[in-house]
Short mmCIF file of C-alpha atoms and ligand atoms in Angstrom, two decimals:
data_model
loop_
_atom_site.label_atom_id
_atom_site.label_comp_id
_atom_site.label_asym_id
_atom_site.label_seq_id
_atom_site.Cartn_x
_atom_site.Cartn_y
_atom_site.Cartn_z
CA UNK A 1 -47.78 -6.67 16.02
CA UNK A 2 -44.34 -5.99 14.51
CA UNK A 3 -44.36 -5.15 11.01
CA UNK A 4 -41.82 -3.91 8.33
CA UNK A 5 -41.70 -0.06 7.76
CA UNK A 6 -42.50 1.01 4.26
CA UNK A 7 -39.82 2.11 1.93
CA UNK A 8 -40.58 4.55 -0.78
CA UNK A 9 -40.03 1.79 -3.27
CA UNK A 10 -42.78 -0.35 -1.62
CA UNK A 11 -45.21 2.64 -1.85
CA UNK A 12 -44.29 3.65 -5.48
CA UNK A 13 -44.57 0.16 -6.55
CA UNK A 14 -47.90 -0.62 -4.81
CA UNK A 15 -49.26 2.73 -6.20
CA UNK A 16 -48.60 1.73 -9.62
CA UNK A 17 -49.43 -1.86 -9.55
CA UNK A 18 -52.75 -1.37 -7.96
CA UNK A 19 -53.90 1.77 -9.56
CA UNK A 20 -53.43 4.48 -7.05
CA UNK A 21 -50.65 6.74 -8.61
CA UNK A 22 -48.85 6.58 -12.04
CA UNK A 23 -46.04 8.69 -13.37
CA UNK A 24 -47.40 11.59 -15.32
CA UNK A 25 -47.73 10.99 -19.29
CA UNK A 26 -45.91 7.65 -18.79
CA UNK A 27 -46.24 6.28 -22.36
CA UNK A 28 -44.18 9.31 -23.55
CA UNK A 29 -41.40 8.53 -20.81
CA UNK A 30 -42.92 10.87 -18.17
CA UNK A 31 -42.76 14.46 -17.41
CA UNK A 32 -40.71 15.20 -14.33
CA UNK A 33 -42.64 16.56 -11.19
CA UNK A 34 -46.15 15.30 -12.65
CA UNK A 35 -48.06 12.40 -11.44
CA UNK A 36 -51.60 11.01 -12.63
CA UNK A 37 -53.93 9.48 -10.05
CA UNK A 38 -55.64 6.17 -10.97
CA UNK A 39 -59.07 5.12 -9.76
CA UNK A 40 -58.09 4.10 -6.20
CA UNK A 41 -55.71 7.11 -5.94
CA UNK A 42 -58.59 9.43 -6.88
CA UNK A 43 -60.83 7.68 -4.23
CA UNK A 44 -58.35 8.01 -1.50
CA UNK A 45 -57.77 11.78 -2.37
CA UNK A 46 -61.36 12.60 -2.54
CA UNK A 47 -61.97 10.93 0.77
CA UNK A 48 -59.17 13.05 2.43
CA UNK A 49 -60.39 16.16 0.74
CA UNK A 50 -63.93 15.59 1.83
CA UNK A 51 -63.09 14.88 5.33
CA UNK A 52 -61.02 18.20 5.31
CA UNK A 53 -63.84 20.02 3.85
CA UNK A 54 -66.46 18.61 6.23
CA UNK A 55 -64.29 19.32 9.26
CA UNK A 56 -63.05 22.86 8.33
CA UNK A 57 -66.01 24.22 6.17
CA UNK A 58 -69.33 22.48 6.59
CA UNK A 59 -69.09 21.60 10.26
CA UNK A 60 -68.12 25.37 11.21
CA UNK A 61 -70.26 28.63 11.05
CA UNK A 62 -67.24 30.71 10.61
CA UNK A 63 -65.84 29.20 7.50
CA UNK A 64 -66.60 30.05 3.72
CA UNK A 65 -65.67 27.73 0.89
CA UNK A 66 -64.30 29.42 -2.46
CA UNK A 67 -63.06 27.86 -5.77
CA UNK A 68 -61.13 30.64 -7.58
CA UNK A 69 -59.58 30.66 -11.02
CA UNK A 70 -56.11 29.25 -11.41
CA UNK A 71 -55.15 32.27 -13.67
CA UNK A 72 -55.21 35.36 -12.06
CA UNK A 73 -54.48 39.12 -12.99
CA UNK A 74 -50.74 39.13 -12.80
CA UNK A 75 -50.87 42.34 -10.56
CA UNK A 76 -52.13 40.02 -7.74
CA UNK A 77 -48.79 38.28 -7.79
CA UNK A 78 -46.79 41.41 -8.10
CA UNK A 79 -48.69 42.76 -5.00
CA UNK A 80 -48.27 39.38 -3.06
CA UNK A 81 -44.44 39.64 -3.57
CA UNK A 82 -44.41 36.27 -5.70
CA UNK A 83 -43.04 37.90 -8.95
CA UNK A 84 -40.10 39.50 -7.15
CA UNK A 85 -39.53 36.96 -4.42
CA UNK A 86 -40.97 33.52 -5.01
CA UNK A 87 -37.56 32.00 -5.87
CA UNK A 88 -35.15 29.26 -4.87
CA UNK A 89 -31.34 29.53 -5.09
CA UNK A 90 -30.12 27.72 -8.41
CA UNK A 91 -26.63 26.49 -9.17
CA UNK A 92 -25.38 24.95 -12.30
CA UNK A 93 -22.55 22.56 -12.79
CA UNK A 94 -20.04 23.87 -15.58
CA UNK A 95 -19.08 20.14 -16.30
CA UNK A 96 -22.25 18.30 -16.69
CA UNK A 97 -24.57 21.25 -17.05
CA UNK A 98 -27.08 19.90 -14.43
CA UNK A 99 -28.90 22.21 -12.06
CA UNK A 100 -29.54 22.02 -8.55
CA UNK A 101 -31.15 23.75 -5.47
CA UNK A 102 -28.08 25.31 -3.69
CA UNK A 103 -29.78 24.97 -0.31
CA UNK A 104 -30.35 21.07 -0.80
CA UNK A 105 -26.64 20.41 -1.57
CA UNK A 106 -24.81 17.98 0.73
CA UNK A 107 -21.42 19.60 -0.18
CA UNK A 108 -21.56 22.87 -1.88
CA UNK A 109 -18.26 22.20 -3.53
CA UNK A 110 -19.11 18.91 -5.14
CA UNK A 111 -21.65 18.35 -7.91
CA UNK A 112 -24.15 15.64 -6.85
CA UNK A 113 -24.52 14.48 -10.35
CA UNK A 114 -20.86 14.03 -12.05
CA UNK A 115 -19.05 14.31 -8.67
CA UNK A 116 -16.59 17.00 -9.84
CA UNK A 117 -15.19 19.41 -7.42
CA UNK A 118 -15.49 23.08 -7.95
CA UNK A 119 -17.74 23.14 -10.96
CA UNK A 120 -20.69 24.52 -9.33
CA UNK A 121 -21.21 28.05 -10.14
CA UNK A 122 -22.52 31.09 -8.18
CA UNK A 123 -26.18 30.56 -6.89
CA UNK A 124 -28.79 32.77 -8.53
CA UNK A 125 -32.27 33.20 -7.74
CA UNK A 126 -34.79 31.31 -9.85
CA UNK A 127 -38.46 32.29 -9.82
CA UNK A 128 -40.64 29.30 -9.44
CA UNK A 129 -43.72 30.44 -11.03
CA UNK A 130 -44.90 28.97 -14.34
CA UNK A 131 -45.61 31.72 -16.84
CA UNK A 132 -47.91 31.43 -19.75
CA UNK A 133 -49.66 33.91 -22.15
CA UNK A 134 -53.36 34.78 -22.39
CA UNK A 135 -55.18 35.42 -25.63
CA UNK A 136 -53.94 36.14 -29.23
CA UNK A 137 -51.18 38.79 -28.28
CA UNK A 138 -47.97 37.13 -27.26
CA UNK A 139 -46.01 40.21 -25.92
CA UNK A 140 -45.20 40.84 -22.34
CA UNK A 141 -48.38 42.44 -21.42
CA UNK A 142 -50.17 39.06 -21.99
CA UNK A 143 -48.01 37.30 -19.35
CA UNK A 144 -50.03 35.62 -16.53
CA UNK A 145 -48.78 32.87 -14.01
CA UNK A 146 -50.27 29.68 -12.97
CA UNK A 147 -50.90 30.21 -9.31
CA UNK A 148 -48.10 29.12 -7.06
CA UNK A 149 -50.49 28.84 -3.99
CA UNK A 150 -54.17 28.68 -3.80
CA UNK A 151 -54.09 31.38 -1.05
CA UNK A 152 -54.01 34.26 -3.68
CA UNK A 153 -57.46 33.30 -4.97
CA UNK A 154 -58.86 33.67 -1.43
CA UNK A 155 -57.20 37.18 -0.71
CA UNK A 156 -58.70 38.65 -3.81
CA UNK A 157 -62.04 37.27 -2.83
CA UNK A 158 -62.04 38.56 0.58
CA UNK A 159 -64.20 41.60 -0.23
CA UNK A 160 -66.49 39.54 -2.33
CA UNK A 161 -67.26 37.10 0.47
CA UNK A 162 -67.59 39.91 3.08
CA UNK A 163 -70.09 41.82 0.85
CA UNK A 164 -72.17 38.81 0.17
CA UNK A 165 -72.26 37.47 3.70
CA UNK A 166 -71.23 40.07 6.18
CA UNK A 167 -69.37 37.60 8.45
CA UNK A 168 -68.13 38.63 11.80
CA UNK A 169 -64.54 38.54 12.77
CA UNK A 170 -63.07 36.00 13.10
CA UNK A 171 -63.98 34.04 9.92
CA UNK A 172 -62.11 32.18 7.21
CA UNK A 173 -62.01 31.28 3.56
CA UNK A 174 -61.21 27.81 2.55
CA UNK A 175 -60.10 26.42 -0.77
CA UNK A 176 -58.93 23.09 -2.39
CA UNK A 177 -57.08 23.35 -5.66
CA UNK A 178 -54.20 23.05 -7.88
CA UNK A 179 -51.07 25.19 -7.58
CA UNK A 180 -47.91 25.02 -9.74
CA UNK A 181 -44.44 25.49 -8.99
CA UNK A 182 -41.46 25.13 -11.26
CA UNK A 183 -39.28 23.25 -8.82
CA UNK A 184 -35.69 22.93 -9.61
CA UNK A 185 -35.48 19.38 -8.62
CA UNK A 186 -38.81 17.66 -8.13
CA UNK A 187 -38.16 14.32 -6.05
CA UNK A 188 -39.40 11.76 -3.70
CA UNK A 189 -42.40 10.48 -5.62
CA UNK A 190 -45.46 12.91 -4.94
CA UNK A 191 -43.50 14.71 -2.25
CA UNK A 192 -42.07 17.43 -4.35
CA UNK A 193 -43.92 18.01 -7.56
CA UNK A 194 -44.43 20.88 -10.14
CA UNK A 195 -48.14 20.46 -10.31
CA UNK A 196 -49.67 20.16 -6.81
CA UNK A 197 -52.85 20.36 -4.93
CA UNK A 198 -53.43 22.35 -1.74
CA UNK A 199 -56.14 22.61 0.89
CA UNK A 200 -55.71 25.98 2.33
CA UNK A 201 -57.41 28.35 4.84
CA UNK A 202 -56.89 32.12 5.24
CA UNK A 203 -58.62 32.75 8.66
CA UNK A 204 -59.12 36.64 9.31
CA UNK A 205 -58.66 37.92 12.85
CA UNK A 206 -58.43 41.18 14.92
CA UNK A 207 -54.76 41.88 15.10
CA UNK A 208 -54.82 41.36 18.94
CA UNK A 209 -56.34 37.87 18.49
CA UNK A 210 -53.71 36.20 16.21
CA UNK A 211 -51.84 34.29 18.82
CA UNK A 212 -55.10 32.57 20.31
CA UNK A 213 -56.22 31.86 16.70
CA UNK A 214 -52.75 30.31 15.84
CA UNK A 215 -52.79 28.02 18.69
CA UNK A 216 -56.48 26.98 18.03
CA UNK A 217 -55.35 26.07 14.39
CA UNK A 218 -52.29 24.27 15.46
CA UNK A 219 -54.60 22.00 17.56
CA UNK A 220 -57.17 21.51 14.77
CA UNK A 221 -54.42 20.39 12.35
CA UNK A 222 -53.22 17.76 14.79
CA UNK A 223 -56.77 16.43 15.15
CA UNK A 224 -57.08 16.28 11.38
CA UNK A 225 -53.95 14.25 11.27
CA UNK A 226 -55.43 11.82 13.78
CA UNK A 227 -58.68 11.57 11.79
CA UNK A 228 -57.03 10.41 8.73
CA UNK A 229 -54.89 7.86 10.50
CA UNK A 230 -51.43 9.60 10.85
CA UNK A 231 -49.81 8.33 13.89
CA UNK A 232 -48.77 10.94 16.60
CA UNK A 233 -45.45 9.50 16.93
CA UNK A 234 -44.61 10.24 13.22
CA UNK A 235 -45.81 13.96 13.51
CA UNK A 236 -43.34 16.64 14.73
CA UNK A 237 -43.51 20.49 14.84
CA UNK A 238 -40.72 22.86 13.91
CA UNK A 239 -40.89 26.40 14.77
CA UNK A 240 -39.35 28.12 11.61
CA UNK A 241 -36.56 30.58 12.17
CA UNK A 242 -37.12 34.00 10.98
CA UNK A 243 -34.57 33.73 8.15
CA UNK A 244 -36.24 30.66 6.82
CA UNK A 245 -39.80 31.93 6.98
CA UNK A 246 -41.64 32.92 3.91
CA UNK A 247 -41.54 36.78 3.14
CA UNK A 248 -45.12 37.20 4.41
CA UNK A 249 -44.76 35.42 7.67
CA UNK A 250 -44.14 36.56 11.07
CA UNK A 251 -44.52 33.05 12.72
CA UNK A 252 -44.52 29.72 11.04
CA UNK A 253 -44.75 26.16 12.21
CA UNK A 254 -44.03 23.30 10.02
CA UNK A 255 -45.75 20.10 10.70
CA UNK A 256 -43.09 17.48 9.58
CA UNK A 257 -43.63 13.87 9.09
CA UNK A 258 -41.43 10.76 9.33
CA UNK A 259 -41.43 9.83 5.65
CA UNK A 260 -39.51 6.65 4.40
CA UNK A 261 -36.95 9.18 3.23
CA UNK A 262 -36.61 11.05 6.44
CA UNK A 263 -38.35 13.90 8.48
CA UNK A 264 -39.88 16.40 5.98
CA UNK A 265 -42.42 19.10 5.90
CA UNK A 266 -45.98 17.85 5.59
CA UNK A 267 -47.97 20.86 6.36
CA UNK A 268 -47.36 24.64 7.44
CA UNK A 269 -49.23 27.03 9.59
CA UNK A 270 -48.26 30.68 9.14
CA UNK A 271 -49.16 34.13 10.58
CA UNK A 272 -49.27 36.19 7.53
CA UNK A 273 -50.29 39.49 9.58
CA UNK A 274 -52.16 41.90 7.29
CA UNK A 275 -49.37 41.57 4.80
CA UNK A 276 -51.58 40.17 1.94
CA UNK A 277 -54.80 42.20 2.37
CA UNK A 278 -52.77 45.37 2.80
CA UNK A 279 -50.62 44.70 -0.25
CA UNK A 280 -53.63 44.03 -2.35
CA UNK A 281 -55.42 47.12 -1.02
CA UNK A 282 -52.56 49.33 -2.07
CA UNK A 283 -52.15 47.58 -5.43
CA UNK A 284 -55.90 47.42 -6.36
CA UNK A 285 -56.92 50.71 -5.11
CA UNK A 286 -59.83 48.77 -3.53
CA UNK A 287 -60.48 49.08 0.33
CA UNK A 288 -59.99 45.90 1.86
CA UNK A 289 -60.69 47.21 5.33
CA UNK A 290 -63.17 45.50 7.43
CA UNK A 291 -65.92 47.51 9.19
CA UNK A 292 -66.81 46.39 12.64
CA UNK A 293 -70.41 47.33 12.74
CA UNK A 294 -70.51 47.24 16.68
CA UNK A 295 -67.49 49.46 17.33
CA UNK A 296 -67.78 51.31 13.95
CA UNK A 297 -63.85 50.71 13.77
CA UNK A 298 -62.31 50.06 10.41
CA UNK A 299 -59.36 47.57 10.41
CA UNK A 300 -57.31 45.39 7.96
CA UNK A 301 -57.67 41.99 9.45
CA UNK A 302 -54.61 39.77 10.05
CA UNK A 303 -54.41 36.19 8.87
CA UNK A 304 -53.59 32.76 10.26
CA UNK A 305 -52.93 30.32 7.34
CA UNK A 306 -53.15 26.49 7.74
CA UNK A 307 -51.93 25.03 4.57
CA UNK A 308 -51.95 21.45 3.55
CA UNK A 309 -50.48 19.74 0.56
CA UNK A 310 -52.84 17.01 -0.57
CA UNK A 311 -50.13 14.91 -2.09
CA UNK A 312 -47.85 15.04 0.83
CA UNK A 313 -50.95 14.16 2.99
CA UNK A 314 -51.60 10.99 0.73
CA UNK A 315 -47.99 10.00 0.92
CA UNK A 316 -48.02 10.31 4.60
CA UNK A 317 -51.24 8.29 4.88
CA UNK A 318 -49.76 5.52 2.43
CA UNK A 319 -46.44 5.36 4.40
CA UNK A 320 -48.28 5.15 7.77
CA UNK A 321 -50.44 2.37 6.50
CA UNK A 322 -48.14 0.15 4.74
CA UNK A 323 -47.73 -3.20 6.38
CA UNK A 324 -46.09 -6.50 5.63
CA UNK A 325 -46.72 -9.55 7.85
CA UNK A 326 -47.29 -13.32 7.94
CA UNK A 327 -50.80 -14.49 7.66
CA UNK A 328 -51.70 -18.27 7.27
CA UNK A 329 -48.13 -19.10 6.57
CA UNK A 330 -47.86 -16.51 3.79
CA UNK A 331 -46.30 -13.18 3.61
CA UNK A 332 -48.57 -10.43 2.75
CA UNK A 333 -48.55 -6.74 2.29
CA UNK A 334 -51.60 -4.64 3.25
CA UNK A 335 -52.67 -1.09 3.77
CA UNK A 336 -54.06 -0.56 7.40
CA UNK A 337 -55.98 2.52 6.05
CA UNK A 338 -58.49 4.28 8.30
CA UNK A 339 -62.02 3.07 7.01
CA UNK A 340 -62.73 6.71 6.72
CA UNK A 341 -60.13 7.17 3.93
CA UNK A 342 -60.12 3.74 2.36
CA UNK A 343 -61.10 3.91 -1.43
CA UNK A 344 -63.25 0.63 -1.05
CA UNK A 345 -65.15 0.13 2.19
CA UNK A 346 -66.03 -3.52 1.82
CA UNK A 347 -65.84 -6.27 -0.77
CA UNK A 348 -68.60 -8.54 -1.24
CA UNK A 349 -68.07 -12.11 -2.63
CA UNK A 350 -69.95 -15.35 -3.41
CA UNK A 351 -68.03 -18.29 -1.99
CA UNK A 352 -68.32 -20.06 -5.46
CA UNK A 353 -68.64 -18.03 -8.69
CA UNK A 354 -70.30 -21.00 -10.54
CA UNK A 355 -73.17 -21.37 -8.09
CA UNK A 356 -75.96 -19.04 -9.40
CA UNK A 357 -77.94 -19.02 -6.09
CA UNK A 358 -74.73 -17.92 -4.22
CA UNK A 359 -74.02 -15.16 -6.82
CA UNK A 360 -77.54 -13.96 -6.62
CA UNK A 361 -77.80 -13.65 -2.93
CA UNK A 362 -74.21 -12.08 -2.85
CA UNK A 363 -75.51 -9.31 -5.28
CA UNK A 364 -78.33 -8.82 -3.05
CA UNK A 365 -76.06 -8.31 -0.04
CA UNK A 366 -73.90 -5.93 -1.93
CA UNK A 367 -76.93 -3.91 -2.68
CA UNK A 368 -77.87 -3.86 0.84
CA UNK A 369 -74.53 -2.68 1.90
CA UNK A 370 -74.38 0.06 -0.80
CA UNK A 371 -77.18 1.76 0.98
CA UNK A 372 -74.61 2.39 3.70
CA UNK A 373 -71.78 3.48 1.35
CA UNK A 374 -71.59 3.05 -2.41
CA UNK A 375 -67.87 2.10 -2.53
CA UNK A 376 -68.68 -1.72 -1.90
CA UNK A 377 -66.55 -3.66 -4.38
CA UNK A 378 -67.37 -7.11 -5.86
CA UNK A 379 -64.79 -9.87 -6.58
CA UNK A 380 -65.66 -13.44 -7.68
CA UNK A 381 -62.25 -14.08 -9.31
CA UNK A 382 -59.82 -16.82 -8.15
CA UNK A 383 -60.17 -18.57 -4.82
CA UNK A 384 -61.35 -16.64 -1.83
CA UNK A 385 -57.90 -16.47 -0.33
CA UNK A 386 -56.52 -14.44 -3.38
CA UNK A 387 -59.59 -12.25 -3.14
CA UNK A 388 -58.72 -11.31 0.37
CA UNK A 389 -55.05 -10.57 -0.43
CA UNK A 390 -56.04 -8.34 -3.21
CA UNK A 391 -58.40 -6.20 -0.97
CA UNK A 392 -55.78 -6.39 1.84
CA UNK A 393 -53.30 -4.62 -0.44
CA UNK A 394 -55.63 -1.67 -1.44
CA UNK A 395 -56.64 -1.35 2.27
CA UNK A 396 -60.25 -2.62 2.11
CA UNK A 397 -61.21 -2.99 5.82
CA UNK A 398 -63.95 -5.59 5.40
CA UNK A 399 -64.47 -8.65 3.18
CA UNK A 400 -67.88 -10.15 3.23
CA UNK A 401 -68.61 -13.65 2.02
CA UNK A 402 -71.82 -15.19 1.13
CA UNK A 403 -71.86 -19.13 1.45
CA UNK A 404 -74.43 -21.94 1.55
CA UNK A 405 -75.32 -21.08 5.25
CA UNK A 406 -76.34 -17.62 3.98
CA UNK A 407 -78.84 -19.52 1.82
CA UNK A 408 -80.18 -21.54 4.79
CA UNK A 409 -78.28 -24.78 4.44
CA UNK A 410 -77.94 -24.49 8.32
CA UNK A 411 -81.21 -22.96 9.18
CA UNK A 412 -80.27 -20.97 12.03
CA UNK A 413 -77.52 -19.30 10.00
CA UNK A 414 -79.80 -18.33 7.17
CA UNK A 415 -79.14 -14.54 6.07
CA UNK A 416 -75.92 -14.43 8.00
CA UNK A 417 -72.41 -13.80 6.31
CA UNK A 418 -68.75 -13.94 7.17
CA UNK A 419 -67.16 -10.66 7.77
CA UNK A 420 -63.29 -10.71 7.65
CA UNK A 421 -61.17 -8.08 9.23
CA UNK A 422 -58.35 -6.78 7.18
CA UNK A 423 -55.74 -6.29 9.79
CA UNK A 424 -56.11 -9.33 12.05
CA UNK A 425 -57.61 -11.66 9.20
CA UNK A 426 -60.12 -12.93 11.78
CA UNK A 427 -63.66 -13.64 10.68
CA UNK A 428 -67.01 -13.39 12.37
CA UNK A 429 -70.51 -14.67 11.50
CA UNK A 430 -73.08 -12.11 11.65
CA UNK A 431 -76.43 -10.99 10.14
CA UNK A 432 -76.50 -8.97 6.90
CA UNK A 433 -77.90 -6.06 8.96
CA UNK A 434 -75.03 -6.28 11.55
CA UNK A 435 -72.56 -6.28 8.69
CA UNK A 436 -74.12 -3.03 7.39
CA UNK A 437 -73.92 -1.58 10.88
CA UNK A 438 -70.05 -2.67 11.21
CA UNK A 439 -69.36 -0.68 8.03
CA UNK A 440 -71.51 2.31 9.11
CA UNK A 441 -69.83 2.60 12.47
CA UNK A 442 -66.47 2.22 10.97
CA UNK A 443 -66.78 5.20 8.52
CA UNK A 444 -68.59 7.59 10.84
N1 GAP B 501 -49.82 29.42 0.99
C1 GAP B 501 -48.79 28.93 1.80
C2 GAP B 501 -47.93 27.97 1.07
O1 GAP B 501 -48.16 27.80 -0.07
P1 GAP B 501 -45.84 26.48 1.41
O2 GAP B 501 -45.22 26.10 2.68
O3 GAP B 501 -45.02 27.00 0.10
O4 GAP B 501 -46.91 27.47 1.88
C3 GAP B 501 -47.84 24.73 1.60
O5 GAP B 501 -46.87 25.32 0.85
C4 GAP B 501 -47.86 23.29 1.52
O6 GAP B 501 -48.00 22.85 0.20
C5 GAP B 501 -46.69 22.53 1.98
O7 GAP B 501 -46.62 22.36 3.37
C6 GAP B 501 -46.80 21.19 1.26
O8 GAP B 501 -47.63 20.41 2.01
C7 GAP B 501 -47.44 21.60 -0.05
N2 GAP B 501 -46.41 21.75 -1.11
C8 GAP B 501 -45.42 22.93 -1.40
N3 GAP B 501 -44.66 22.72 -2.14
C9 GAP B 501 -44.92 21.53 -2.80
C10 GAP B 501 -44.43 20.64 -3.87
N4 GAP B 501 -43.70 21.15 -4.64
N5 GAP B 501 -44.86 19.65 -4.09
C11 GAP B 501 -45.81 19.08 -3.26
N6 GAP B 501 -46.44 19.72 -2.25
C12 GAP B 501 -46.03 20.92 -1.93
#
């Protein structure tokens, strides 16, 4: 069916109205580059993270999860090259004093804010790490950074995991957590923010095996995209040119996505060589070499790094799922979310809220369905059509209604319910056990 493509406005407005994502500290006028996740946003985010964790950690024998501290010894960020090199080019307008990223300007001679020509100064490098102080002493020795990527926490734990688990190469570490970047110009809702969340993997390989591992991870990333409902047609791979790659990378592919505001980076896949382990080895004085027990050979492993931004993934999921169509002569907007990521898996409703026997039976049905998944909502407000619309808008795949036939008014229909499908609006009559099975299969 033809449907209207989502604009960013549609997504921002639905996210706020229905409790997915709010502007950060909104009652104080907000804080640029920060967002707060509401009840449905948290559920969607956790579902995406849990699918990622299951696929890339729990279902594999070669992956180890970690959850490292956000604050790290600042020497780690000196060794990784972030203190000296994690910067963006900044220009300032001498007329309006606004600041911009030099590499994002449409015309380097015109200020995008006040429109004056020739007022943008020379570009200077602006380090994007947030610095703060630890403890009661406030001099320079107390400076630490909020981590700009979760990766750092994994490199410094490489030796710990090797010593505890003795994994064989290749193996990887995985982590989901916050990272912070003092972006010069946060923009496009949750696309470019200052406080972000990443799901990252550092996969350690023998140097000669990096290409095969890189290719395998490329495929795995695409498969994950499919699982969470990102359409193939909206995903594109960009081989990043040497001059645009991060300082640690010898090969990078950006997975780009067709967002409502254009084709932009969704995820990255990088070959970080032995850059990080070697740098940390040198700076810490600790050996990070890996001893191959069979060959008795000592090597510093090389690294393939699949990196996923959680917010950018959510925005891609929401943009892909947003639909507007006509149903029953009315225009409706809905989210065609994969049941696996949908915050609510089904809604149960008594046909009439003032009939205690219907309400009681519907509560029983809900309890039964919650054995399949706890995220089964209850709604008895307003007429049934309005309840359906509310669930459509938040992407609930199924609505289940308990009516007089459920109670046995037509004896052969006793203990059956109607199950309505979100996308088509079609309904079918089935037993409570069959309804449970539908939900089980949809989220499996
Ligand atoms: N450890 C590698 C690394 O951090 P990156 O390309 O700088 O590489 C990885 O970031 C991913 O993190 C990006 O592909 C994107 O999904 C997400 N990301 C980076 N900066 C972001 C920002 N300011 N706001 C939201 N997501 C961001």
